């Protein structure tokens, strides 16, 4: 076949199938979620998973519990408390990135199994406490649900603090247009006609010059107090000790009592 005159627009181009188009759109949607989630961060939530008091030991032997935290699209896990049974202790600090619009997280406790799937034994849905901001630490026990019933599977101790992204780093951008494309051999990625574009109007951090920041408030304790507690409790993570003394407003004696309670069963 011989063409005379201008070549048609689709000359030597392979028309993508519907399946190829859908695969490309799915890949772009996943990229948008990942990219938007990272750029749309509004703060960081620090969660110290201290310990749990469970209602029952499931299984033939002592349980090996671990925790799983789901916040937004991210999943975090603690190490396994081997032979923790009904009183597991983790003392694990988890740093969570908080995306816009997220004000709660799910926490689950699993029993690690060697020859079968891990068994979910308890769970809870926790709303981030109101007013949790710079310099404030919340140390609370939360009820757990499970096979025994709602709020009857025991309790878990969490220490939480929150640090926000400076307002000077946030602005409302113009909508970002993600044009659906498909790869064509010898041509590259070309727009798919007839498929609507995807808009991302989320918050985007930008590198704007920030005004001089105010001097951050001094912690209610000295570094000498912190080092002294670390020397007294060498088996407890330094970040956990810091969270405990902050939760006690710098009161060293009260912090020592709390740390002694945490180590009494270790």
PDB file of N, CA and C in Angstrom, residues 104-196:
ATOM      1  N   UNK A 104      -6.347   9.555  62.882  1.00  0.00           N
ATOM      2  CA  UNK A 104      -6.462   8.345  63.687  1.00  0.00           C
ATOM      3  C   UNK A 104      -5.615   7.244  63.064  1.00  0.00           C
ATOM      4  N   UNK A 105      -5.455   6.163  63.808  1.00  0.00           N
ATOM      5  CA  UNK A 105      -4.710   5.021  63.283  1.00  0.00           C
ATOM      6  C   UNK A 105      -5.256   3.738  63.903  1.00  0.00           C
ATOM      7  N   UNK A 106      -4.991   2.624  63.224  1.00  0.00           N
ATOM      8  CA  UNK A 106      -5.398   1.304  63.703  1.00  0.00           C
ATOM      9  C   UNK A 106      -4.184   0.586  64.280  1.00  0.00           C
ATOM     10  N   UNK A 107      -4.387  -0.085  65.387  1.00  0.00           N
ATOM     11  CA  UNK A 107      -3.331  -0.868  66.011  1.00  0.00           C
ATOM     12  C   UNK A 107      -3.825  -2.299  66.210  1.00  0.00           C
ATOM     13  N   UNK A 108      -3.027  -3.259  65.784  1.00  0.00           N
ATOM     14  CA  UNK A 108      -3.369  -4.672  65.926  1.00  0.00           C
ATOM     15  C   UNK A 108      -2.227  -5.395  66.623  1.00  0.00           C
ATOM     16  N   UNK A 109      -2.569  -6.420  67.403  1.00  0.00           N
ATOM     17  CA  UNK A 109      -1.574  -7.260  68.054  1.00  0.00           C
ATOM     18  C   UNK A 109      -1.708  -8.671  67.486  1.00  0.00           C
ATOM     19  N   UNK A 110      -0.581  -9.223  67.021  1.00  0.00           N
ATOM     20  CA  UNK A 110      -0.546 -10.562  66.450  1.00  0.00           C
ATOM     21  C   UNK A 110       0.331 -11.465  67.306  1.00  0.00           C
ATOM     22  N   UNK A 111      -0.013 -12.754  67.290  1.00  0.00           N
ATOM     23  CA  UNK A 111       0.838 -13.779  67.892  1.00  0.00           C
ATOM     24  C   UNK A 111       1.643 -14.409  66.758  1.00  0.00           C
ATOM     25  N   UNK A 112       2.965 -14.258  66.814  1.00  0.00           N
ATOM     26  CA  UNK A 112       3.820 -14.803  65.752  1.00  0.00           C
ATOM     27  C   UNK A 112       3.846 -16.327  65.834  1.00  0.00           C
ATOM     28  N   UNK A 113       3.543 -16.984  64.721  1.00  0.00           N
ATOM     29  CA  UNK A 113       3.522 -18.436  64.646  1.00  0.00           C
ATOM     30  C   UNK A 113       4.642 -18.933  63.744  1.00  0.00           C
ATOM     31  N   UNK A 114       5.192 -20.096  64.065  1.00  0.00           N
ATOM     32  CA  UNK A 114       6.305 -20.650  63.294  1.00  0.00           C
ATOM     33  C   UNK A 114       5.819 -21.479  62.110  1.00  0.00           C
ATOM     34  N   UNK A 115       4.722 -22.212  62.264  1.00  0.00           N
ATOM     35  CA  UNK A 115       4.299 -23.151  61.223  1.00  0.00           C
ATOM     36  C   UNK A 115       2.903 -22.860  60.685  1.00  0.00           C
ATOM     37  N   UNK A 116       2.393 -21.677  60.963  1.00  0.00           N
ATOM     38  CA  UNK A 116       1.081 -21.279  60.445  1.00  0.00           C
ATOM     39  C   UNK A 116       1.044 -19.758  60.359  1.00  0.00           C
ATOM     40  N   UNK A 117      -0.062 -19.232  59.823  1.00  0.00           N
ATOM     41  CA  UNK A 117      -0.195 -17.781  59.722  1.00  0.00           C
ATOM     42  C   UNK A 117      -0.278 -17.158  61.107  1.00  0.00           C
ATOM     43  N   UNK A 118       0.305 -15.966  61.240  1.00  0.00           N
ATOM     44  CA  UNK A 118       0.241 -15.260  62.514  1.00  0.00           C
ATOM     45  C   UNK A 118      -1.215 -15.001  62.888  1.00  0.00           C
ATOM     46  N   UNK A 119      -1.504 -15.115  64.170  1.00  0.00           N
ATOM     47  CA  UNK A 119      -2.879 -15.018  64.666  1.00  0.00           C
ATOM     48  C   UNK A 119      -3.138 -13.621  65.219  1.00  0.00           C
ATOM     49  N   UNK A 120      -4.165 -12.940  64.696  1.00  0.00           N
ATOM     50  CA  UNK A 120      -4.531 -11.628  65.229  1.00  0.00           C
ATOM     51  C   UNK A 120      -5.335 -11.834  66.509  1.00  0.00           C
ATOM     52  N   UNK A 121      -4.837 -11.279  67.607  1.00  0.00           N
ATOM     53  CA  UNK A 121      -5.457 -11.549  68.904  1.00  0.00           C
ATOM     54  C   UNK A 121      -6.147 -10.331  69.503  1.00  0.00           C
ATOM     55  N   UNK A 122      -5.778  -9.105  69.066  1.00  0.00           N
ATOM     56  CA  UNK A 122      -6.402  -7.908  69.636  1.00  0.00           C
ATOM     57  C   UNK A 122      -6.223  -6.745  68.675  1.00  0.00           C
ATOM     58  N   UNK A 123      -7.114  -5.759  68.810  1.00  0.00           N
ATOM     59  CA  UNK A 123      -7.038  -4.593  67.932  1.00  0.00           C
ATOM     60  C   UNK A 123      -7.766  -3.414  68.565  1.00  0.00           C
ATOM     61  N   UNK A 124      -7.475  -2.221  68.052  1.00  0.00           N
ATOM     62  CA  UNK A 124      -8.163  -1.012  68.509  1.00  0.00           C
ATOM     63  C   UNK A 124      -7.995   0.085  67.471  1.00  0.00           C
ATOM     64  N   UNK A 125      -8.896   1.042  67.497  1.00  0.00           N
ATOM     65  CA  UNK A 125      -8.849   2.216  66.614  1.00  0.00           C
ATOM     66  C   UNK A 125      -8.650   3.431  67.514  1.00  0.00           C
ATOM     67  N   UNK A 126      -7.548   4.145  67.315  1.00  0.00           N
ATOM     68  CA  UNK A 126      -7.166   5.237  68.219  1.00  0.00           C
ATOM     69  C   UNK A 126      -7.202   6.556  67.471  1.00  0.00           C
ATOM     70  N   UNK A 127      -7.923   7.516  68.027  1.00  0.00           N
ATOM     71  CA  UNK A 127      -7.937   8.871  67.486  1.00  0.00           C
ATOM     72  C   UNK A 127      -6.814   9.673  68.128  1.00  0.00           C
ATOM     73  N   UNK A 128      -6.044  10.377  67.296  1.00  0.00           N
ATOM     74  CA  UNK A 128      -4.953  11.189  67.834  1.00  0.00           C
ATOM     75  C   UNK A 128      -5.547  12.224  68.787  1.00  0.00           C
ATOM     76  N   UNK A 129      -5.061  12.301  70.014  1.00  0.00           N
ATOM     77  CA  UNK A 129      -5.656  13.207  71.012  1.00  0.00           C
ATOM     78  C   UNK A 129      -5.681  14.657  70.542  1.00  0.00           C
ATOM     79  N   UNK A 130      -6.793  15.335  70.853  1.00  0.00           N
ATOM     80  CA  UNK A 130      -6.910  16.757  70.513  1.00  0.00           C
ATOM     81  C   UNK A 130      -5.849  17.563  71.250  1.00  0.00           C
ATOM     82  N   UNK A 131      -5.325  18.540  70.560  1.00  0.00           N
ATOM     83  CA  UNK A 131      -4.349  19.424  71.186  1.00  0.00           C
ATOM     84  C   UNK A 131      -2.949  18.848  71.285  1.00  0.00           C
ATOM     85  N   UNK A 132      -2.752  17.659  70.696  1.00  0.00           N
ATOM     86  CA  UNK A 132      -1.413  17.070  70.736  1.00  0.00           C
ATOM     87  C   UNK A 132      -0.511  17.866  69.798  1.00  0.00           C
ATOM     88  N   UNK A 133       0.388  18.647  70.339  1.00  0.00           N
ATOM     89  CA  UNK A 133       1.210  19.521  69.507  1.00  0.00           C
ATOM     90  C   UNK A 133       2.621  19.608  70.019  1.00  0.00           C
ATOM     91  N   UNK A 134       3.296  20.639  69.601  1.00  0.00           N
ATOM     92  CA  UNK A 134       4.696  20.805  69.969  1.00  0.00           C
ATOM     93  C   UNK A 134       4.859  20.849  71.490  1.00  0.00           C
ATOM     94  N   UNK A 135       5.758  20.025  71.974  1.00  0.00           N
ATOM     95  CA  UNK A 135       6.092  20.062  73.390  1.00  0.00           C
ATOM     96  C   UNK A 135       5.175  19.271  74.287  1.00  0.00           C
ATOM     97  N   UNK A 136       4.033  18.762  73.766  1.00  0.00           N
ATOM     98  CA  UNK A 136       3.115  18.009  74.619  1.00  0.00           C
ATOM     99  C   UNK A 136       3.251  16.521  74.330  1.00  0.00           C
ATOM    100  N   UNK A 137       3.275  15.725  75.393  1.00  0.00           N
ATOM    101  CA  UNK A 137       3.383  14.272  75.284  1.00  0.00           C
ATOM    102  C   UNK A 137       2.212  13.647  76.029  1.00  0.00           C
ATOM    103  N   UNK A 138       1.569  12.671  75.398  1.00  0.00           N
ATOM    104  CA  UNK A 138       0.429  11.974  76.004  1.00  0.00           C
ATOM    105  C   UNK A 138       0.843  10.539  76.317  1.00  0.00           C
ATOM    106  N   UNK A 139       0.676  10.141  77.565  1.00  0.00           N
ATOM    107  CA  UNK A 139       0.985   8.779  78.033  1.00  0.00           C
ATOM    108  C   UNK A 139      -0.322   8.171  78.526  1.00  0.00           C
ATOM    109  N   UNK A 140      -0.911   7.258  77.728  1.00  0.00           N
ATOM    110  CA  UNK A 140      -2.242   6.732  78.050  1.00  0.00           C
ATOM    111  C   UNK A 140      -2.306   5.222  77.829  1.00  0.00           C
ATOM    112  N   UNK A 141      -3.299   4.604  78.501  1.00  0.00           N
ATOM    113  CA  UNK A 141      -3.655   3.202  78.260  1.00  0.00           C
ATOM    114  C   UNK A 141      -4.938   3.175  77.432  1.00  0.00           C
ATOM    115  N   UNK A 142      -4.968   2.304  76.418  1.00  0.00           N
ATOM    116  CA  UNK A 142      -6.124   2.195  75.531  1.00  0.00           C
ATOM    117  C   UNK A 142      -6.652   0.762  75.560  1.00  0.00           C
ATOM    118  N   UNK A 143      -7.980   0.642  75.579  1.00  0.00           N
ATOM    119  CA  UNK A 143      -8.600  -0.676  75.632  1.00  0.00           C
ATOM    120  C   UNK A 143      -8.484  -1.389  74.286  1.00  0.00           C
ATOM    121  N   UNK A 144      -8.454  -2.719  74.346  1.00  0.00           N
ATOM    122  CA  UNK A 144      -8.318  -3.560  73.161  1.00  0.00           C
ATOM    123  C   UNK A 144      -9.557  -4.422  72.983  1.00  0.00           C
ATOM    124  N   UNK A 145      -9.929  -4.641  71.736  1.00  0.00           N
ATOM    125  CA  UNK A 145     -11.031  -5.545  71.406  1.00  0.00           C
ATOM    126  C   UNK A 145     -10.460  -6.831  70.818  1.00  0.00           C
ATOM    127  N   UNK A 146     -11.280  -7.889  70.881  1.00  0.00           N
ATOM    128  CA  UNK A 146     -10.830  -9.175  70.354  1.00  0.00           C
ATOM    129  C   UNK A 146     -11.900 -10.227  70.513  1.00  0.00           C
ATOM    130  N   UNK A 147     -11.481 -11.471  70.679  1.00  0.00           N
ATOM    131  CA  UNK A 147     -12.437 -12.573  70.799  1.00  0.00           C
ATOM    132  C   UNK A 147     -13.253 -12.497  72.082  1.00  0.00           C
ATOM    133  N   UNK A 148     -12.703 -11.846  73.093  1.00  0.00           N
ATOM    134  CA  UNK A 148     -13.444 -11.706  74.345  1.00  0.00           C
ATOM    135  C   UNK A 148     -14.571 -10.677  74.236  1.00  0.00           C
ATOM    136  N   UNK A 149     -14.533  -9.836  73.179  1.00  0.00           N
ATOM    137  CA  UNK A 149     -15.552  -8.808  72.996  1.00  0.00           C
ATOM    138  C   UNK A 149     -14.925  -7.434  72.847  1.00  0.00           C
ATOM    139  N   UNK A 150     -15.757  -6.451  72.545  1.00  0.00           N
ATOM    140  CA  UNK A 150     -15.276  -5.083  72.388  1.00  0.00           C
ATOM    141  C   UNK A 150     -14.742  -4.555  73.720  1.00  0.00           C
ATOM    142  N   UNK A 151     -13.544  -4.000  73.674  1.00  0.00           N
ATOM    143  CA  UNK A 151     -12.882  -3.403  74.841  1.00  0.00           C
ATOM    144  C   UNK A 151     -12.688  -4.397  75.984  1.00  0.00           C
ATOM    145  N   UNK A 152     -12.622  -5.710  75.655  1.00  0.00           N
ATOM    146  CA  UNK A 152     -12.478  -6.719  76.707  1.00  0.00           C
ATOM    147  C   UNK A 152     -11.250  -7.603  76.516  1.00  0.00           C
ATOM    148  N   UNK A 153     -10.365  -7.227  75.590  1.00  0.00           N
ATOM    149  CA  UNK A 153      -9.213  -8.084  75.305  1.00  0.00           C
ATOM    150  C   UNK A 153      -7.960  -7.618  76.048  1.00  0.00           C
ATOM    151  N   UNK A 154      -8.099  -6.545  76.834  1.00  0.00           N
ATOM    152  CA  UNK A 154      -6.960  -6.042  77.581  1.00  0.00           C
ATOM    153  C   UNK A 154      -6.713  -4.573  77.284  1.00  0.00           C
ATOM    154  N   UNK A 155      -5.492  -4.100  77.577  1.00  0.00           N
ATOM    155  CA  UNK A 155      -5.143  -2.699  77.373  1.00  0.00           C
ATOM    156  C   UNK A 155      -3.714  -2.609  76.856  1.00  0.00           C
ATOM    157  N   UNK A 156      -3.423  -1.485  76.187  1.00  0.00           N
ATOM    158  CA  UNK A 156      -2.081  -1.236  75.669  1.00  0.00           C
ATOM    159  C   UNK A 156      -1.653   0.180  76.048  1.00  0.00           C
ATOM    160  N   UNK A 157      -0.382   0.323  76.398  1.00  0.00           N
ATOM    161  CA  UNK A 157       0.171   1.600  76.842  1.00  0.00           C
ATOM    162  C   UNK A 157       0.947   2.239  75.700  1.00  0.00           C
ATOM    163  N   UNK A 158       0.535   3.467  75.322  1.00  0.00           N
ATOM    164  CA  UNK A 158       1.193   4.211  74.251  1.00  0.00           C
ATOM    165  C   UNK A 158       1.614   5.582  74.763  1.00  0.00           C
ATOM    166  N   UNK A 159       2.776   6.043  74.287  1.00  0.00           N
ATOM    167  CA  UNK A 159       3.236   7.406  74.540  1.00  0.00           C
ATOM    168  C   UNK A 159       3.317   8.100  73.184  1.00  0.00           C
ATOM    169  N   UNK A 160       2.613   9.242  73.032  1.00  0.00           N
ATOM    170  CA  UNK A 160       2.532   9.905  71.739  1.00  0.00           C
ATOM    171  C   UNK A 160       2.929  11.371  71.837  1.00  0.00           C
ATOM    172  N   UNK A 161       3.583  11.838  70.786  1.00  0.00           N
ATOM    173  CA  UNK A 161       3.867  13.258  70.613  1.00  0.00           C
ATOM    174  C   UNK A 161       3.777  13.575  69.130  1.00  0.00           C
ATOM    175  N   UNK A 162       3.575  14.863  68.815  1.00  0.00           N
ATOM    176  CA  UNK A 162       3.358  15.269  67.425  1.00  0.00           C
ATOM    177  C   UNK A 162       4.172  16.517  67.123  1.00  0.00           C
ATOM    178  N   UNK A 163       4.800  16.530  65.958  1.00  0.00           N
ATOM    179  CA  UNK A 163       5.502  17.717  65.475  1.00  0.00           C
ATOM    180  C   UNK A 163       4.978  18.044  64.089  1.00  0.00           C
ATOM    181  N   UNK A 164       4.589  19.299  63.885  1.00  0.00           N
ATOM    182  CA  UNK A 164       3.958  19.699  62.633  1.00  0.00           C
ATOM    183  C   UNK A 164       4.971  20.275  61.668  1.00  0.00           C
ATOM    184  N   UNK A 165       4.602  20.279  60.368  1.00  0.00           N
ATOM    185  CA  UNK A 165       5.417  20.917  59.345  1.00  0.00           C
ATOM    186  C   UNK A 165       5.209  22.415  59.462  1.00  0.00           C
ATOM    187  N   UNK A 166       6.267  23.239  59.433  1.00  0.00           N
ATOM    188  CA  UNK A 166       6.100  24.696  59.539  1.00  0.00           C
ATOM    189  C   UNK A 166       5.155  25.225  58.477  1.00  0.00           C
ATOM    190  N   UNK A 167       4.279  26.161  58.880  1.00  0.00           N
ATOM    191  CA  UNK A 167       3.308  26.718  57.944  1.00  0.00           C
ATOM    192  C   UNK A 167       3.982  27.414  56.771  1.00  0.00           C
ATOM    193  N   UNK A 168       5.208  27.918  56.971  1.00  0.00           N
ATOM    194  CA  UNK A 168       5.903  28.614  55.894  1.00  0.00           C
ATOM    195  C   UNK A 168       6.300  27.687  54.765  1.00  0.00           C
ATOM    196  N   UNK A 169       6.260  26.368  55.041  1.00  0.00           N
ATOM    197  CA  UNK A 169       6.632  25.411  54.006  1.00  0.00           C
ATOM    198  C   UNK A 169       5.428  24.883  53.251  1.00  0.00           C
ATOM    199  N   UNK A 170       4.229  25.388  53.551  1.00  0.00           N
ATOM    200  CA  UNK A 170       3.015  24.895  52.916  1.00  0.00           C
ATOM    201  C   UNK A 170       2.336  26.020  52.154  1.00  0.00           C
ATOM    202  N   UNK A 171       1.784  25.681  50.980  1.00  0.00           N
ATOM    203  CA  UNK A 171       1.014  26.652  50.223  1.00  0.00           C
ATOM    204  C   UNK A 171       0.035  25.901  49.332  1.00  0.00           C
ATOM    205  N   UNK A 172      -1.004  26.584  48.915  1.00  0.00           N
ATOM    206  CA  UNK A 172      -1.959  25.992  47.995  1.00  0.00           C
ATOM    207  C   UNK A 172      -1.439  26.143  46.573  1.00  0.00           C
ATOM    208  N   UNK A 173      -1.099  25.042  45.884  1.00  0.00           N
ATOM    209  CA  UNK A 173      -0.556  25.151  44.544  1.00  0.00           C
ATOM    210  C   UNK A 173      -1.657  25.196  43.505  1.00  0.00           C
ATOM    211  N   UNK A 174      -1.266  25.502  42.264  1.00  0.00           N
ATOM    212  CA  UNK A 174      -2.182  25.333  41.163  1.00  0.00           C
ATOM    213  C   UNK A 174      -2.401  23.842  40.948  1.00  0.00           C
ATOM    214  N   UNK A 175      -3.577  23.435  40.463  1.00  0.00           N
ATOM    215  CA  UNK A 175      -3.820  22.002  40.249  1.00  0.00           C
ATOM    216  C   UNK A 175      -2.753  21.391  39.341  1.00  0.00           C
ATOM    217  N   UNK A 176      -2.275  20.228  39.729  1.00  0.00           N
ATOM    218  CA  UNK A 176      -1.300  19.499  38.933  1.00  0.00           C
ATOM    219  C   UNK A 176      -2.047  18.504  38.056  1.00  0.00           C
ATOM    220  N   UNK A 177      -1.816  18.563  36.766  1.00  0.00           N
ATOM    221  CA  UNK A 177      -2.521  17.700  35.823  1.00  0.00           C
ATOM    222  C   UNK A 177      -1.641  16.507  35.489  1.00  0.00           C
ATOM    223  N   UNK A 178      -2.154  15.310  35.721  1.00  0.00           N
ATOM    224  CA  UNK A 178      -1.466  14.089  35.337  1.00  0.00           C
ATOM    225  C   UNK A 178      -2.139  13.557  34.077  1.00  0.00           C
ATOM    226  N   UNK A 179      -1.502  13.724  32.939  1.00  0.00           N
ATOM    227  CA  UNK A 179      -2.089  13.316  31.669  1.00  0.00           C
ATOM    228  C   UNK A 179      -1.839  11.828  31.448  1.00  0.00           C
ATOM    229  N   UNK A 180      -2.891  10.992  31.347  1.00  0.00           N
ATOM    230  CA  UNK A 180      -2.700   9.574  31.076  1.00  0.00           C
ATOM    231  C   UNK A 180      -1.946   9.367  29.769  1.00  0.00           C
ATOM    232  N   UNK A 181      -0.920   8.534  29.818  1.00  0.00           N
ATOM    233  CA  UNK A 181      -0.124   8.256  28.633  1.00  0.00           C
ATOM    234  C   UNK A 181       0.060   6.760  28.467  1.00  0.00           C
ATOM    235  N   UNK A 182       0.555   6.370  27.304  1.00  0.00           N
ATOM    236  CA  UNK A 182       0.866   4.970  27.037  1.00  0.00           C
ATOM    237  C   UNK A 182       2.140   4.934  26.206  1.00  0.00           C
ATOM    238  N   UNK A 183       2.942   3.902  26.415  1.00  0.00           N
ATOM    239  CA  UNK A 183       4.219   3.820  25.704  1.00  0.00           C
ATOM    240  C   UNK A 183       4.014   3.214  24.326  1.00  0.00           C
ATOM    241  N   UNK A 184       4.582   3.844  23.307  1.00  0.00           N
ATOM    242  CA  UNK A 184       4.563   3.320  21.950  1.00  0.00           C
ATOM    243  C   UNK A 184       5.996   3.160  21.483  1.00  0.00           C
ATOM    244  N   UNK A 185       6.311   1.962  20.996  1.00  0.00           N
ATOM    245  CA  UNK A 185       7.667   1.656  20.591  1.00  0.00           C
ATOM    246  C   UNK A 185       8.152   2.618  19.507  1.00  0.00           C
ATOM    247  N   UNK A 186       9.335   3.181  19.733  1.00  0.00           N
ATOM    248  CA  UNK A 186       9.913   4.098  18.776  1.00  0.00           C
ATOM    249  C   UNK A 186       9.436   5.524  18.917  1.00  0.00           C
ATOM    250  N   UNK A 187       8.411   5.738  19.748  1.00  0.00           N
ATOM    251  CA  UNK A 187       7.852   7.079  19.919  1.00  0.00           C
ATOM    252  C   UNK A 187       8.015   7.558  21.354  1.00  0.00           C
ATOM    253  N   UNK A 188       7.789   6.645  22.312  1.00  0.00           N
ATOM    254  CA  UNK A 188       7.828   7.016  23.719  1.00  0.00           C
ATOM    255  C   UNK A 188       6.429   7.099  24.282  1.00  0.00           C
ATOM    256  N   UNK A 189       6.254   7.821  25.394  1.00  0.00           N
ATOM    257  CA  UNK A 189       4.949   7.955  26.027  1.00  0.00           C
ATOM    258  C   UNK A 189       4.159   9.066  25.331  1.00  0.00           C
ATOM    259  N   UNK A 190       2.947   8.727  24.934  1.00  0.00           N
ATOM    260  CA  UNK A 190       2.090   9.695  24.255  1.00  0.00           C
ATOM    261  C   UNK A 190       0.756   9.744  24.969  1.00  0.00           C
ATOM    262  N   UNK A 191       0.057  10.903  24.986  1.00  0.00           N
ATOM    263  CA  UNK A 191      -1.244  11.005  25.658  1.00  0.00           C
ATOM    264  C   UNK A 191      -2.270  10.065  25.053  1.00  0.00           C
ATOM    265  N   UNK A 192      -3.152   9.570  25.930  1.00  0.00           N
ATOM    266  CA  UNK A 192      -4.246   8.719  25.483  1.00  0.00           C
ATOM    267  C   UNK A 192      -5.461   9.601  25.270  1.00  0.00           C
ATOM    268  N   UNK A 193      -5.934   9.685  24.073  1.00  0.00           N
ATOM    269  CA  UNK A 193      -7.088  10.535  23.769  1.00  0.00           C
ATOM    270  C   UNK A 193      -8.353   9.899  24.305  1.00  0.00           C
ATOM    271  N   UNK A 194      -9.250  10.751  24.764  1.00  0.00           N
ATOM    272  CA  UNK A 194     -10.538  10.262  25.248  1.00  0.00           C
ATOM    273  C   UNK A 194     -10.543   9.825  26.689  1.00  0.00           C
ATOM    274  N   UNK A 195      -9.385   9.913  27.377  1.00  0.00           N
ATOM    275  CA  UNK A 195      -9.304   9.520  28.785  1.00  0.00           C
ATOM    276  C   UNK A 195      -9.103  10.778  29.611  1.00  0.00           C
ATOM    277  N   UNK A 196      -9.956  11.026  30.635  1.00  0.00           N
ATOM    278  CA  UNK A 196      -9.836  12.265  31.407  1.00  0.00           C
ATOM    279  C   UNK A 196      -8.534  12.318  32.186  1.00  0.00           C
TER     280      UNK A 196
END
